[in-house]
Coordinates of C-alpha atoms in Angstrom, one line a residue:
K27 CA 12.9 29.1 -19.9
N28 CA 12.5 26.0 -22.0
L29 CA 14.0 27.6 -25.0
I30 CA 17.1 29.0 -22.9
S31 CA 17.8 25.6 -21.2
N32 CA 17.7 23.9 -24.7
A33 CA 20.1 26.4 -26.0
I34 CA 22.5 25.8 -23.2
K35 CA 22.1 22.0 -23.6
F36 CA 22.8 21.9 -27.2
T37 CA 25.6 24.6 -27.5
Q38 CA 29.1 23.5 -26.4
K39 CA 30.9 26.2 -28.3
G40 CA 29.9 29.8 -29.4
S41 CA 27.3 31.9 -27.8
I42 CA 23.7 32.2 -26.8
T43 CA 21.6 35.4 -27.4
I44 CA 18.3 36.4 -26.0
D45 CA 16.6 39.4 -27.5
F46 CA 13.3 41.2 -27.1
K47 CA 12.2 43.3 -30.2
K48 CA 9.5 44.2 -32.5
P49 CA 8.7 41.4 -35.1
T50 CA 10.8 42.0 -38.3
P51 CA 9.6 41.1 -41.9
E52 CA 11.3 37.8 -41.9
M53 CA 9.0 36.8 -39.1
D54 CA 6.0 35.7 -41.2
L55 CA 2.7 36.7 -39.4
S56 CA 0.6 36.0 -42.5
Q57 CA -0.9 32.7 -41.1
S58 CA -2.0 34.4 -37.7
D59 CA -4.0 37.2 -36.5
L60 CA -0.9 39.0 -34.9
Q61 CA -0.2 42.7 -36.1
P62 CA 3.6 43.6 -35.9
E63 CA 2.7 47.0 -34.5
N64 CA 0.8 45.3 -31.5
S65 CA 3.3 42.4 -31.0
I66 CA 6.6 41.6 -29.3
A67 CA 9.1 39.0 -30.4
I68 CA 11.4 37.1 -27.8
V69 CA 14.2 35.6 -29.9
V70 CA 16.5 32.9 -28.4
S71 CA 19.5 32.0 -30.8
D72 CA 22.3 29.8 -30.2
T73 CA 25.3 28.6 -32.2
G74 CA 24.8 24.8 -31.3
I75 CA 24.3 21.6 -33.2
G76 CA 21.2 22.8 -35.1
I77 CA 18.4 20.5 -36.6
P78 CA 18.4 18.9 -39.8
K79 CA 15.8 20.2 -42.4
E80 CA 13.9 16.8 -42.4
K81 CA 13.4 17.0 -38.6
L82 CA 12.0 20.6 -38.5
G83 CA 8.4 19.6 -39.0
A84 CA 8.4 16.9 -36.3
I85 CA 10.5 18.7 -33.5
F86 CA 7.4 20.1 -32.0
E87 CA 5.5 16.9 -31.7
A88 CA 5.4 15.1 -28.2
F89 CA 8.3 12.8 -27.5
Q90 CA 10.2 13.9 -30.5
Q91 CA 13.9 14.9 -30.6
A92 CA 16.3 15.6 -33.4
D93 CA 18.3 12.4 -32.1
G94 CA 15.4 9.9 -31.1
S95 CA 17.7 7.0 -30.4
T96 CA 17.9 5.2 -26.9
S97 CA 21.6 6.2 -26.5
R98 CA 21.3 9.8 -27.8
K99 CA 23.9 12.2 -26.3
F100 CA 21.6 14.6 -24.9
G101 CA 18.8 13.7 -22.4
G102 CA 15.3 15.0 -22.0
T103 CA 11.7 13.8 -22.6
G104 CA 10.9 15.3 -25.9
L105 CA 7.9 17.2 -24.4
G106 CA 9.4 20.6 -23.9
L107 CA 8.9 22.1 -27.2
S108 CA 5.5 20.8 -27.6
I109 CA 4.3 22.3 -24.4
S110 CA 6.0 25.6 -25.3
R111 CA 4.1 25.7 -28.6
E112 CA 0.6 25.0 -26.9
L113 CA 1.3 27.7 -24.3
T114 CA 2.3 30.4 -26.9
K115 CA -1.0 29.5 -28.6
L116 CA -3.0 29.9 -25.4
L117 CA -1.4 33.4 -24.9
G118 CA -2.6 34.2 -28.6
G119 CA 0.8 34.0 -29.9
E120 CA 3.0 31.7 -32.1
L121 CA 6.4 29.9 -32.0
Q122 CA 8.7 30.0 -35.0
L123 CA 12.0 28.1 -35.7
I124 CA 14.9 28.6 -38.2
S125 CA 17.7 26.0 -37.9
E126 CA 20.4 24.5 -39.8
K127 CA 22.4 21.4 -38.8
D128 CA 25.8 22.3 -37.2
K129 CA 25.1 26.0 -37.5
G130 CA 22.6 26.6 -34.7
S131 CA 18.9 27.5 -34.0
T132 CA 16.8 30.6 -33.7
F133 CA 13.5 30.2 -31.9
T134 CA 11.2 33.0 -31.6
I135 CA 8.1 33.6 -29.5
I136 CA 5.8 36.3 -31.0
L137 CA 3.2 37.6 -28.5
P138 CA 0.4 40.2 -28.7
K139 CA 1.1 43.3 -26.6
T140 CA -2.4 43.5 -25.3
K141 CA -4.9 40.8 -24.3
Q142 CA -6.5 39.1 -27.3
E143 CA -10.1 37.8 -27.6
V144 CA -10.0 34.2 -26.6
K145 CA -11.1 31.7 -29.2
Q146 CA -14.8 30.3 -28.7
E147 CA -13.6 26.8 -28.1
V148 CA -11.1 27.8 -25.5
V149 CA -13.9 29.4 -23.6
K150 CA -16.2 26.4 -24.0
N151 CA -13.3 24.1 -22.8
R152 CA -12.6 26.2 -19.8
R153 CA -16.3 26.4 -18.8
K154 CA -16.5 22.7 -19.0
H155 CA -13.5 22.4 -16.8
N156 CA -14.9 24.9 -14.3
E157 CA -18.1 22.9 -14.1
R158 CA -16.3 19.6 -13.7
R159 CA -14.4 21.3 -10.8
Q160 CA -17.5 22.5 -9.2
L161 CA -19.1 19.1 -9.3
I162 CA -16.0 17.5 -7.6
N163 CA -16.2 20.3 -5.0
I164 CA -19.8 19.6 -4.4
S165 CA -19.4 15.9 -4.3
T166 CA -16.6 16.3 -1.9
S167 CA -18.3 18.6 0.5
S168 CA -21.4 16.4 0.6
E169 CA -19.2 13.4 1.6
I170 CA -17.7 15.4 4.3
K171 CA -21.2 16.5 5.6
E172 CA -22.5 12.8 5.4
K173 CA -19.6 11.6 7.4
K174 CA -20.2 14.3 9.9
T175 CA -23.8 13.4 10.3
S176 CA -23.6 9.6 10.6
P177 CA -25.8 8.2 13.2
H178 CA -24.6 8.8 16.7
I179 CA -26.2 8.8 20.1
E180 CA -24.8 10.8 23.3
D181 CA -22.0 8.7 25.0
D182 CA -19.4 9.1 27.7
R183 CA -16.5 9.8 25.3
Y184 CA -16.0 13.3 26.9
N185 CA -16.2 11.9 30.5
I186 CA -13.5 9.1 30.6
E187 CA -10.8 9.0 33.2
K188 CA -7.6 7.1 32.7
S189 CA -8.7 4.2 35.0
D190 CA -12.0 3.7 33.6
R191 CA -13.1 0.6 31.4
K192 CA -14.4 1.4 28.1
I193 CA -16.6 -0.3 25.4
L194 CA -16.8 0.8 21.8
V195 CA -20.0 0.1 20.3
I196 CA -20.2 0.2 16.4
E197 CA -24.0 0.0 15.6
D198 CA -26.2 1.8 13.2
D199 CA -29.4 0.9 14.9
L200 CA -29.8 3.7 17.5
N201 CA -32.3 1.9 19.6
F202 CA -30.3 -1.2 20.1
A203 CA -27.2 1.1 20.7
R204 CA -29.2 2.7 23.6
T205 CA -29.8 -0.7 25.1
L206 CA -26.1 -1.5 25.0
H207 CA -25.5 1.8 26.6
L208 CA -27.5 0.8 29.6
F209 CA -25.9 -2.6 29.7
C210 CA -22.3 -0.9 29.5
N211 CA -23.2 1.5 32.3
N212 CA -24.6 -1.4 34.6
K213 CA -21.5 -3.4 34.1
E214 CA -19.4 -0.2 35.0
F215 CA -18.0 0.2 31.5
K216 CA -17.8 3.7 29.8
F217 CA -19.9 3.6 26.5
I218 CA -18.5 5.1 23.2
H219 CA -20.7 4.8 20.2
A220 CA -20.0 5.0 16.4
G221 CA -22.6 4.7 13.8
D222 CA -20.5 3.5 11.0
G223 CA -17.4 1.6 10.4
E224 CA -15.1 4.3 9.5
S225 CA -15.9 6.3 12.4
G226 CA -15.6 3.2 14.7
L227 CA -11.9 2.6 13.5
E228 CA -11.0 6.2 14.3
L229 CA -12.4 5.8 17.8
A230 CA -10.7 2.4 18.2
K231 CA -7.5 4.0 17.5
K232 CA -8.1 7.2 19.6
Y233 CA -9.5 5.6 22.7
I234 CA -8.2 2.0 22.7
P235 CA -11.3 0.5 24.4
D236 CA -11.2 -2.6 26.6
A237 CA -13.8 -4.2 24.2
I238 CA -15.7 -3.7 21.0
I239 CA -19.2 -4.7 20.0
L240 CA -19.6 -4.8 16.2
D241 CA -22.6 -4.9 13.9
I242 CA -22.1 -6.4 10.5
K243 CA -24.7 -4.6 8.3
L244 CA -23.2 -0.9 8.7
P245 CA -23.5 2.2 6.2
G246 CA -20.3 2.1 4.1
M247 CA -17.8 -0.4 5.3
N248 CA -19.3 -3.6 6.7
G249 CA -18.5 -5.2 10.1
W250 CA -16.3 -8.0 8.5
E251 CA -14.0 -5.4 6.9
V252 CA -13.9 -3.4 10.1
L253 CA -12.9 -6.6 11.9
E254 CA -10.3 -7.4 9.4
I255 CA -8.7 -3.9 9.8
I256 CA -8.7 -4.1 13.5
K257 CA -7.0 -7.5 13.6
N258 CA -4.3 -6.4 11.2
N259 CA -3.4 -3.2 13.1
P260 CA -0.8 -4.2 15.9
A261 CA -2.0 -1.3 18.1
I262 CA -5.6 -2.5 18.5
R263 CA -5.6 -6.1 17.4
H264 CA -5.7 -7.1 21.0
I265 CA -9.0 -5.6 21.7
P266 CA -11.8 -8.4 22.0
V267 CA -14.3 -8.0 19.4
H268 CA -18.1 -9.4 20.0
M269 CA -20.2 -9.5 16.9
M270 CA -23.9 -8.8 17.1
S271 CA -26.0 -8.6 13.9
A272 CA -29.4 -9.6 12.3
M273 CA -27.4 -11.7 9.8
E274 CA -26.7 -15.4 10.5
E275 CA -23.4 -16.3 12.3
E276 CA -20.7 -17.3 9.8
F277 CA -18.9 -20.7 10.7
D278 CA -15.4 -19.0 10.9
T279 CA -16.4 -16.1 13.0
I280 CA -14.1 -17.1 16.1
Q281 CA -11.1 -17.9 13.5
K282 CA -11.5 -14.4 12.1
G283 CA -10.7 -13.0 15.6
A284 CA -13.9 -12.4 17.2
V285 CA -14.7 -13.7 20.6
G286 CA -18.3 -14.4 20.0
Y287 CA -21.3 -13.8 17.8
L288 CA -25.1 -13.1 18.8
T289 CA -27.9 -13.1 16.2
K290 CA -30.5 -10.5 16.5
P291 CA -33.2 -10.3 18.2
I292 CA -31.0 -10.6 21.2
T293 CA -32.4 -11.5 24.8
N294 CA -31.3 -9.8 28.0
E295 CA -29.8 -13.2 29.1
Q296 CA -27.6 -13.5 25.9
L297 CA -26.6 -9.8 26.3
S298 CA -25.6 -10.5 29.8
A299 CA -23.5 -13.6 28.8
A300 CA -21.8 -11.6 26.1
F301 CA -20.8 -8.9 28.6
D302 CA -19.8 -11.4 31.1
R303 CA -17.5 -13.0 28.4
L304 CA -15.9 -9.5 27.6
E305 CA -15.5 -8.8 31.2
E306 CA -13.7 -12.2 31.7
I307 CA -11.2 -11.7 28.9
H308 CA -10.6 -8.1 30.3
N309 CA -10.0 -9.4 33.8
S310 CA -8.0 -12.4 32.9
S311 CA -4.3 -11.4 32.8
I312 CA -3.1 -14.9 32.3
K313 CA -4.0 -16.4 28.9
K314 CA -4.6 -20.1 28.5
L315 CA -2.8 -21.8 25.5
L316 CA -3.3 -25.6 24.8
V317 CA -0.4 -27.2 22.5
V318 CA -1.2 -30.6 21.1
E319 CA 1.9 -31.9 19.5
D320 CA 3.4 -35.5 19.7
N321 CA 7.0 -34.5 19.0
K322 CA 8.8 -33.7 22.1
N323 CA 11.4 -31.4 20.4
M324 CA 8.8 -29.6 18.6
R325 CA 6.7 -29.2 21.6
T326 CA 9.7 -27.7 23.6
A327 CA 10.3 -25.3 20.6
V328 CA 6.8 -24.1 20.6
I329 CA 6.7 -23.5 24.4
N330 CA 10.0 -21.7 24.3
L331 CA 8.6 -19.5 21.4
L332 CA 5.3 -18.7 22.8
G333 CA 6.2 -18.8 26.5
D334 CA 5.5 -15.6 28.4
D335 CA 4.7 -14.4 32.1
N336 CA 1.2 -13.8 30.9
V337 CA 0.7 -17.0 29.0
E338 CA -0.1 -20.5 30.7
I339 CA 0.7 -23.3 28.4
T340 CA -0.5 -26.8 28.7
A341 CA 1.2 -29.1 26.4
V342 CA -0.2 -32.8 25.6
D343 CA 1.0 -35.4 23.1
T344 CA -2.1 -37.3 22.1
G345 CA -5.6 -36.4 20.8
Q346 CA -7.6 -38.0 23.7
K347 CA -5.6 -35.9 26.2
A348 CA -6.5 -32.8 24.2
L349 CA -10.2 -33.7 24.2
A350 CA -10.1 -34.2 28.1
E351 CA -8.4 -30.8 28.6
I352 CA -10.8 -29.0 26.4
N353 CA -13.9 -30.6 28.1
N354 CA -12.5 -29.5 31.6
K355 CA -11.2 -26.1 31.0
R356 CA -11.8 -23.1 28.7
Y357 CA -8.8 -22.3 26.5
D358 CA -8.3 -19.1 24.8
C359 CA -6.5 -20.8 21.9
M360 CA -5.3 -24.4 20.8
I361 CA -2.3 -25.1 18.6
L362 CA -2.8 -28.4 17.0
D363 CA -0.8 -30.9 14.9
I364 CA -2.9 -33.0 12.7
T365 CA -0.7 -36.2 12.9
L366 CA -1.0 -37.7 16.4
P367 CA -0.4 -41.3 17.5
D368 CA -4.0 -42.1 18.6
I369 CA -6.3 -39.9 16.6
S370 CA -5.8 -37.1 14.1
G371 CA -6.2 -33.5 14.7
L372 CA -9.2 -33.4 12.2
E373 CA -11.0 -36.1 14.3
I374 CA -10.5 -34.0 17.4
L375 CA -12.2 -31.0 15.9
Q376 CA -15.1 -33.2 14.6
K377 CA -15.7 -34.8 18.0
L378 CA -15.5 -31.4 19.7
K379 CA -18.2 -30.0 17.2
H380 CA -20.3 -33.2 17.6
E381 CA -20.2 -33.2 21.4
K382 CA -20.7 -29.4 22.0
K383 CA -19.8 -29.7 25.7
N384 CA -17.6 -26.8 25.5
E385 CA -17.0 -23.9 22.9
I386 CA -14.2 -24.8 20.4
P387 CA -11.3 -22.3 21.0
P388 CA -9.6 -20.6 18.2
V389 CA -7.5 -23.4 16.4
I390 CA -4.2 -22.9 14.8
I391 CA -3.1 -25.9 12.8
Y392 CA 0.7 -26.3 12.9
T393 CA 2.0 -29.3 11.1
G394 CA 4.8 -30.6 9.0
K395 CA 2.4 -32.8 6.9
E396 CA 1.4 -31.7 3.3
I397 CA -2.2 -31.1 3.4
T398 CA -4.4 -32.3 0.5
K399 CA -7.0 -30.0 -1.0
E400 CA -9.8 -32.2 0.6
E401 CA -8.2 -32.0 4.0
E402 CA -7.7 -28.2 3.6
L403 CA -11.5 -27.7 2.8
E404 CA -12.5 -29.9 5.8
L405 CA -10.1 -28.1 8.1
N406 CA -11.3 -24.6 7.1
Q407 CA -14.6 -25.5 8.7
Y408 CA -12.8 -25.1 11.9
T409 CA -9.9 -22.7 11.4
G410 CA -8.6 -20.2 8.9
S411 CA -5.0 -20.6 10.3
I412 CA -3.2 -23.5 8.7
I413 CA 0.7 -23.1 9.2
I414 CA 3.1 -25.5 7.5
K415 CA 6.2 -25.8 9.5
G416 CA 9.1 -24.5 7.6
I417 CA 10.7 -21.1 6.6
K418 CA 9.1 -18.1 8.6
S419 CA 6.4 -20.5 10.1
E420 CA 7.5 -19.7 13.7
E421 CA 7.1 -16.0 13.0
R422 CA 3.5 -16.8 11.9
L423 CA 2.8 -19.0 14.7
L424 CA 3.7 -16.2 17.1
D425 CA 1.6 -13.8 15.3
E426 CA -1.5 -15.8 15.1
T427 CA -1.3 -16.8 18.6
A428 CA -0.8 -13.4 20.0
L429 CA -4.0 -12.5 18.0
F430 CA -6.1 -15.2 19.5
L431 CA -4.8 -14.6 23.1
H432 CA -5.6 -10.8 22.7
Q433 CA -2.0 -10.0 23.7
V434 CA -1.0 -6.3 23.6
V435 CA 1.8 -6.1 21.1
N436 CA 3.6 -3.3 22.9
E437 CA 3.6 -5.2 26.2
M438 CA 5.2 -8.3 24.8
P439 CA 9.1 -8.9 24.8
K440 CA 10.9 -6.7 22.5
N441 CA 12.1 -9.5 20.2
K442 CA 8.5 -10.6 19.8
Q443 CA 7.2 -7.3 19.1
K444 CA 9.6 -6.8 16.3
I445 CA 8.6 -10.0 14.7
I446 CA 5.0 -9.2 14.7
S447 CA 5.6 -5.6 13.7
R448 CA 7.6 -7.1 10.6
M449 CA 4.8 -9.5 9.8
H450 CA 2.2 -6.6 9.6
D451 CA 4.6 -4.1 7.9
K452 CA 4.4 -5.0 4.2
F453 CA 7.3 -2.6 3.5
A454 CA 9.6 -4.1 6.2
V455 CA 11.3 -6.0 3.6
F456 CA 12.7 -2.7 2.1
Q457 CA 14.6 -1.7 5.3
G458 CA 18.4 -1.1 4.5
K459 CA 18.0 -2.3 0.9
K460 CA 20.5 -0.6 -1.5
I461 CA 19.0 0.6 -4.9
L462 CA 20.7 2.3 -7.8
V463 CA 18.4 4.5 -9.7
V464 CA 19.5 5.2 -13.3
D465 CA 17.8 8.0 -15.2
D466 CA 18.9 11.0 -17.1
D467 CA 15.8 13.1 -15.8
M468 CA 16.7 14.4 -12.4
R469 CA 12.9 15.0 -11.6
N470 CA 12.3 11.2 -12.1
V471 CA 15.3 10.5 -9.8
F472 CA 14.2 12.8 -7.2
A473 CA 10.5 11.6 -7.1
V474 CA 11.5 7.9 -7.0
S475 CA 14.3 8.5 -4.5
H476 CA 11.9 10.4 -2.1
V477 CA 9.3 7.5 -2.2
L478 CA 11.9 4.7 -1.7
E479 CA 13.8 6.5 1.0
E480 CA 10.5 6.9 2.9
K481 CA 10.3 3.1 3.1
G482 CA 13.8 2.8 4.5
M483 CA 15.8 2.0 1.3
I484 CA 19.4 3.6 0.6
I485 CA 19.2 5.3 -2.7
Q486 CA 22.2 6.3 -5.1
S487 CA 21.5 7.6 -8.7
A488 CA 23.4 7.8 -11.9
G489 CA 22.5 10.0 -15.1
D490 CA 23.4 7.3 -17.6
G491 CA 24.3 3.8 -18.3
Q492 CA 28.1 4.6 -18.3
K493 CA 27.9 6.3 -14.8
A494 CA 25.9 3.3 -13.5
I495 CA 28.5 0.8 -14.5
E496 CA 31.2 3.0 -12.9
I497 CA 29.2 3.1 -9.8
L498 CA 28.8 -0.7 -9.9
E499 CA 32.5 -1.3 -10.7
K500 CA 33.5 0.6 -7.3
D501 CA 30.6 -0.9 -5.3
S502 CA 28.8 -4.1 -6.1
D503 CA 26.7 -4.2 -3.0
F504 CA 23.4 -3.1 -4.6
D505 CA 20.2 -5.2 -4.1
L506 CA 18.5 -3.7 -7.1
V507 CA 18.8 -1.5 -10.1
L508 CA 16.0 0.6 -11.6
M509 CA 17.3 1.3 -15.2
D510 CA 15.9 3.7 -17.6
I511 CA 16.2 2.8 -21.3
M512 CA 16.3 6.1 -23.1
M513 CA 19.6 8.0 -21.8
P514 CA 22.3 10.0 -23.2
V515 CA 26.0 8.5 -23.7
M516 CA 24.8 4.7 -23.0
D517 CA 21.4 3.7 -23.0
G518 CA 19.9 1.2 -20.7
Y519 CA 20.0 -1.8 -23.1
E520 CA 23.7 -1.4 -23.5
A521 CA 24.2 -1.0 -19.7
M522 CA 22.2 -4.1 -18.9
R523 CA 24.2 -6.2 -21.4
Y524 CA 27.5 -5.0 -20.0
I525 CA 26.3 -5.7 -16.3
R526 CA 25.1 -9.2 -17.3
K527 CA 28.6 -10.0 -18.8
Q528 CA 30.1 -9.7 -15.2
K529 CA 29.7 -12.9 -13.1
R530 CA 29.4 -11.0 -9.9
F531 CA 26.2 -9.3 -11.1
K532 CA 24.5 -12.6 -12.0
N533 CA 22.0 -12.3 -9.4
L534 CA 21.6 -8.6 -9.3
V535 CA 17.9 -7.6 -9.8
I536 CA 17.4 -5.2 -12.6
I537 CA 14.0 -3.5 -13.4
A538 CA 13.9 -1.9 -16.8
L539 CA 11.9 1.6 -17.1
T540 CA 10.8 3.0 -20.5
A541 CA 8.6 5.8 -21.5
K542 CA 8.1 4.3 -25.0
A543 CA 5.8 1.3 -24.2
M544 CA 6.1 0.1 -27.8
K545 CA 5.2 -3.5 -28.7
G546 CA 8.1 -5.9 -28.1
D547 CA 9.8 -3.5 -25.5
K548 CA 9.3 -6.0 -22.7
E549 CA 11.0 -8.9 -24.7
Q550 CA 13.8 -6.5 -25.7
C551 CA 14.5 -5.5 -22.1
I552 CA 14.4 -9.1 -20.7
T553 CA 16.8 -10.2 -23.5
A554 CA 19.1 -7.3 -22.6
G555 CA 19.2 -8.7 -19.0
A556 CA 16.3 -7.2 -17.2
N557 CA 14.3 -9.2 -14.5
D558 CA 11.3 -7.2 -15.2
Y559 CA 9.9 -4.3 -16.9
L560 CA 7.8 -1.0 -15.9
T561 CA 6.5 1.7 -18.1
K562 CA 6.5 5.3 -17.5
P563 CA 5.0 7.5 -16.1
L564 CA 5.5 5.3 -13.1
Q565 CA 2.7 4.4 -10.8
I566 CA 4.1 4.5 -7.3
D567 CA 1.7 1.6 -6.2
K568 CA 2.9 -0.7 -9.0
L569 CA 6.7 0.2 -8.5
L570 CA 6.3 -0.7 -4.8
S571 CA 4.5 -4.0 -5.7
I572 CA 7.1 -5.0 -8.0
L573 CA 9.9 -4.2 -5.7
Q574 CA 8.2 -6.3 -3.0
V575 CA 8.0 -9.3 -5.2
W576 CA 11.7 -9.1 -6.2
M577 CA 13.0 -8.3 -2.7
Y578 CA 11.1 -11.4 -1.3
K579 CA 12.7 -13.6 -4.0

């Protein structure tokens, strides 16, 4: 198949002949174990461009072609003949070539009619390969077995009605899990149990519990990782998570999205208080938000952004008023500017920590002031959310506030749902972007186009630099070009140089793609006009990552 497709590609006039026959004397078999009477020859002849004598030895090497320039007339990877020769060897045969420049080529595959004894090293290699596959299979099945038998006690998952309240407990200590089971049932919650983080995440997505109790030290994924994944998933991030662990509490537990933390061993009174807190959050349909901001216009903007039927906003303009509010009422979240007319936001947090009259709610620092390294280190003791007012700051503020108020994203107004979904979909930036893929290998074009179209991009393709320029001349509305370097008719270098001469394409992003990966390639691509450079074979993660960088820019 490869020899026939090559013959078609390289023959513009004349004929192509395919013949099956017994080997003839000119087919020299002296270097092999093949016997003419027990062999068959498949001969593919053409009257095409032929191959110069000096290239005959190298033509079967990987990535070699008779014309190896980047702008050769005919496309291809230069791998076909190399693979064909190796396949012929594996079949116990050989591949021969007779060719002359401008007079055509004759490729002959000579194969044994009957099965040959396979060489010892091939058997050895095959055995190694099978052993390796066996090891992989064993390892995979043991992993599956281990996952299925992770610690788990009998729970209520098969006895849940739509109206039931549910608590998911992710805990590998089965005795403590049984204690929590009793507490759940006493508080009229249905109990669901997972003995590891991975199973816990699956159950959280499947059952959407009303609350989660989470241990830190778990087999496999630890509790902090589980919490991070929960709080980054718009479908389950609203679920209140209470941490319970033998490890000491980290100072930023609340800022990571948890509603509380208990260090084992835990008393019945502490457990009862934790369940009361979860019940309070579950039963409270109205979330309480405190906004501390001295600028009237900014205060109004924040209230308009976050205002909702389910959010009760109290706004104050001084630090003293903020302290009074927190000492008299429990708030689910506080948005705090650090520059206030009486005391700074940092002083408010220090006073609250020192007085300990009330639990400090999750804090979001929302300020227009440039924060020094020292201030950032100090503020990080109280919050992980520092938002500098500016581009996209309102989106981040909405997202962080919804997280700490445990708002169900799907129940928020549609415009707010869109903003939060965009914040958590790292590929949202790709939606509707127009990409031109320039490559002479249609397999590459198909593979790349398939991946990018799945991410919401609009793809058009060109088989060489000349066609790419023609497309851009007709339609200049492209966001980015993926430009292969080695192509027929016009190579990538020439195409990029031509594109960069046009003023209208000054800001068009071009990513160069090359299979050569030789020293100095990157510099050559950048000099020709590329913004960036990737080597083939393309790694999809790397491609998407580099596209994200340039799309955001």
